[in-house]
């Protein structure tokens, strides 16, 4: 009897509850499947997500699973496939339409998004908010505002999205009015306002809001700390940082950046050591901080100790080397970056390109150019301008002009790149042709343009044209002459032998002349042996650049030429007494992507020194046969003629040219770079070397380019 009763009860239980249990299991299974689809979609494994979806029998596919897969295709930037799936859906709900709106917005397809919004049968607050967010992200604030005020219902997210849009567009007063209108203000709204004010530097208003907040989270605290740090109030930031109830990596990094960017590396080190973790972004900031502070060893130490590096790490280290003049180290790191298979990003490529420009490393420059082409960066006007400058400063004017001609629409930077390039090569007519084309096409010249134009006139002896351009700058082109333009004019007059006129121009300048102006005058005095004005220029330069030995060396040359050896000794005494720094002359040449550096005196530091010396001996014989006579006036010591000849024979540019003759194949120009102005004796010697060897030699010194061929120089000895 009991058994019969139990069976009967169990039967009734099954009939009553079993369908419910089955339904719950089915729903659990469907939810799990949908979650799996979402997981694969979020991690970019859209093919796996689609396989899971395909394994669900047609009748059991829920709207949620369709929505999850559609969202995945949008996330993987395949909006057209997402739309195809949407069209195949047997049933759709509001979430389906919202998924479509959000997906199109993520793919910056705002028109398609609005089309879905306008045609969907039912909209909820998410639909409206998504559409407003899309307009804000696209910078279409008028459309966003219009739609926002049409919303039948708004929640705190809707208000916050619109608030963020107003702040991003700089409409702070309107943002504050909207903030005050908000019926409910949550911590996100407050934080957005605090962050917006901080970005604009309105720290007092940001702090007032921060202080009145009923509740703050770690993001709010970090926004306020970052605001103070970013706007130079690092000590206030530190006080707030110390009382934070909790901190995350962003908080620590914000405080760290405050110190690094204000040059306070001791405090930055303290923060860095105290950080519970060392995120990559913090390490990158320390590399930049140490590097800009001049401590490259510590920057490299941080770099090498990092367990993980991102593209920013490599860019930071390369940038530091580039900014501080460690070009060879930058190229070595670039080569290592490639060996380790690190993706080359835009900042690192631009930094390396700048290094190639400084070193005139044409082979590396071409390699970077190829990377820019592969990355499709080369169509950018700024990149094109940098490439033009690189090729021009590497002596390849033809390639620079090819890039220039490829762009039908050019901005002033690109025009200036070509104008400056031609002027540095002493090609005045080409410079002025480009300038005239620029003006004809309606591109207004700027101050950089006129530096190029005036330099071209100076290097070519076009005194009258140079004066005409200078005088027309203000009234014809609305460009106020700056100190750099006066320096060009002093150089122009001085080169032409009008040294007294150059001095009068300096006396009439509307601003205090700087070291470049006095340096231009001193160079003219050296060329035309104006000792009285040279002494004035050196005295002025000693006041402006007390640690620079260059002016003393130049004046010593003049005294030595006149045989005034006692004055040379007096100058040497001044150099020692003032602890001035004499920049050593050095030249370099790139052979097979390796830069070879030479300093004056000999080539003992070079592994191929014996063959270089043999080449110099051979050249010496050829030059003597061609009638070369060393100019002893370029030697600063009171020694006999034999010693002077020996000293002149080992100037760094001659060593680099000798190595180029050994290594650069026939038919290719030998490209040499010198950090100082080439001396007159080397200029004469290299002209003859080009003639007796039948080679083209391109020398870039501190001032300009010299193209030597068949015994002539492109400067026509006017330099």
PDB file of C-alpha atoms in Angstrom, residues 27-56 62 64-73 75:
ATOM      1  CA  UNK A  27      17.740  27.997 -20.398  1.00  0.00           C
ATOM      2  CA  UNK A  28      20.962  27.302 -18.506  1.00  0.00           C
ATOM      3  CA  UNK A  29      22.381  25.546 -21.568  1.00  0.00           C
ATOM      4  CA  UNK A  30      21.355  28.401 -23.876  1.00  0.00           C
ATOM      5  CA  UNK A  31      22.869  30.980 -21.524  1.00  0.00           C
ATOM      6  CA  UNK A  32      26.107  29.005 -21.345  1.00  0.00           C
ATOM      7  CA  UNK A  33      26.240  28.687 -25.128  1.00  0.00           C
ATOM      8  CA  UNK A  34      25.548  32.406 -25.589  1.00  0.00           C
ATOM      9  CA  UNK A  35      28.254  33.232 -23.046  1.00  0.00           C
ATOM     10  CA  UNK A  36      30.700  31.027 -24.940  1.00  0.00           C
ATOM     11  CA  UNK A  37      29.878  32.809 -28.209  1.00  0.00           C
ATOM     12  CA  UNK A  38      30.381  36.168 -26.477  1.00  0.00           C
ATOM     13  CA  UNK A  39      33.696  35.028 -25.015  1.00  0.00           C
ATOM     14  CA  UNK A  40      35.095  33.928 -28.374  1.00  0.00           C
ATOM     15  CA  UNK A  41      33.807  37.116 -30.014  1.00  0.00           C
ATOM     16  CA  UNK A  42      35.365  39.356 -27.360  1.00  0.00           C
ATOM     17  CA  UNK A  43      38.756  37.664 -27.745  1.00  0.00           C
ATOM     18  CA  UNK A  44      38.693  38.050 -31.530  1.00  0.00           C
ATOM     19  CA  UNK A  45      38.085  34.345 -32.229  1.00  0.00           C
ATOM     20  CA  UNK A  46      35.049  34.965 -34.398  1.00  0.00           C
ATOM     21  CA  UNK A  47      35.423  31.686 -36.343  1.00  0.00           C
ATOM     22  CA  UNK A  48      35.181  29.718 -33.061  1.00  0.00           C
ATOM     23  CA  UNK A  49      32.182  31.800 -32.027  1.00  0.00           C
ATOM     24  CA  UNK A  50      30.457  30.979 -35.326  1.00  0.00           C
ATOM     25  CA  UNK A  51      31.206  27.241 -34.932  1.00  0.00           C
ATOM     26  CA  UNK A  52      29.536  27.217 -31.516  1.00  0.00           C
ATOM     27  CA  UNK A  53      26.557  29.056 -33.012  1.00  0.00           C
ATOM     28  CA  UNK A  54      26.322  26.592 -35.935  1.00  0.00           C
ATOM     29  CA  UNK A  55      26.216  23.645 -33.495  1.00  0.00           C
ATOM     30  CA  UNK A  56      22.988  24.955 -31.971  1.00  0.00           C
ATOM     31  CA  UNK A  62      17.831  32.200 -29.137  1.00  0.00           C
ATOM     32  CA  UNK A  64      20.492  36.387 -27.452  1.00  0.00           C
ATOM     33  CA  UNK A  65      22.802  33.970 -29.306  1.00  0.00           C
ATOM     34  CA  UNK A  66      22.139  35.801 -32.593  1.00  0.00           C
ATOM     35  CA  UNK A  67      22.851  39.130 -30.891  1.00  0.00           C
ATOM     36  CA  UNK A  68      26.107  37.791 -29.395  1.00  0.00           C
ATOM     37  CA  UNK A  69      27.407  36.615 -32.772  1.00  0.00           C
ATOM     38  CA  UNK A  70      26.403  39.853 -34.526  1.00  0.00           C
ATOM     39  CA  UNK A  71      28.224  41.833 -31.827  1.00  0.00           C
ATOM     40  CA  UNK A  72      31.308  39.665 -32.400  1.00  0.00           C
ATOM     41  CA  UNK A  73      31.423  40.466 -36.103  1.00  0.00           C
ATOM     42  CA  UNK A  75      34.041  43.829 -32.774  1.00  0.00           C
TER      43      UNK A  75
END
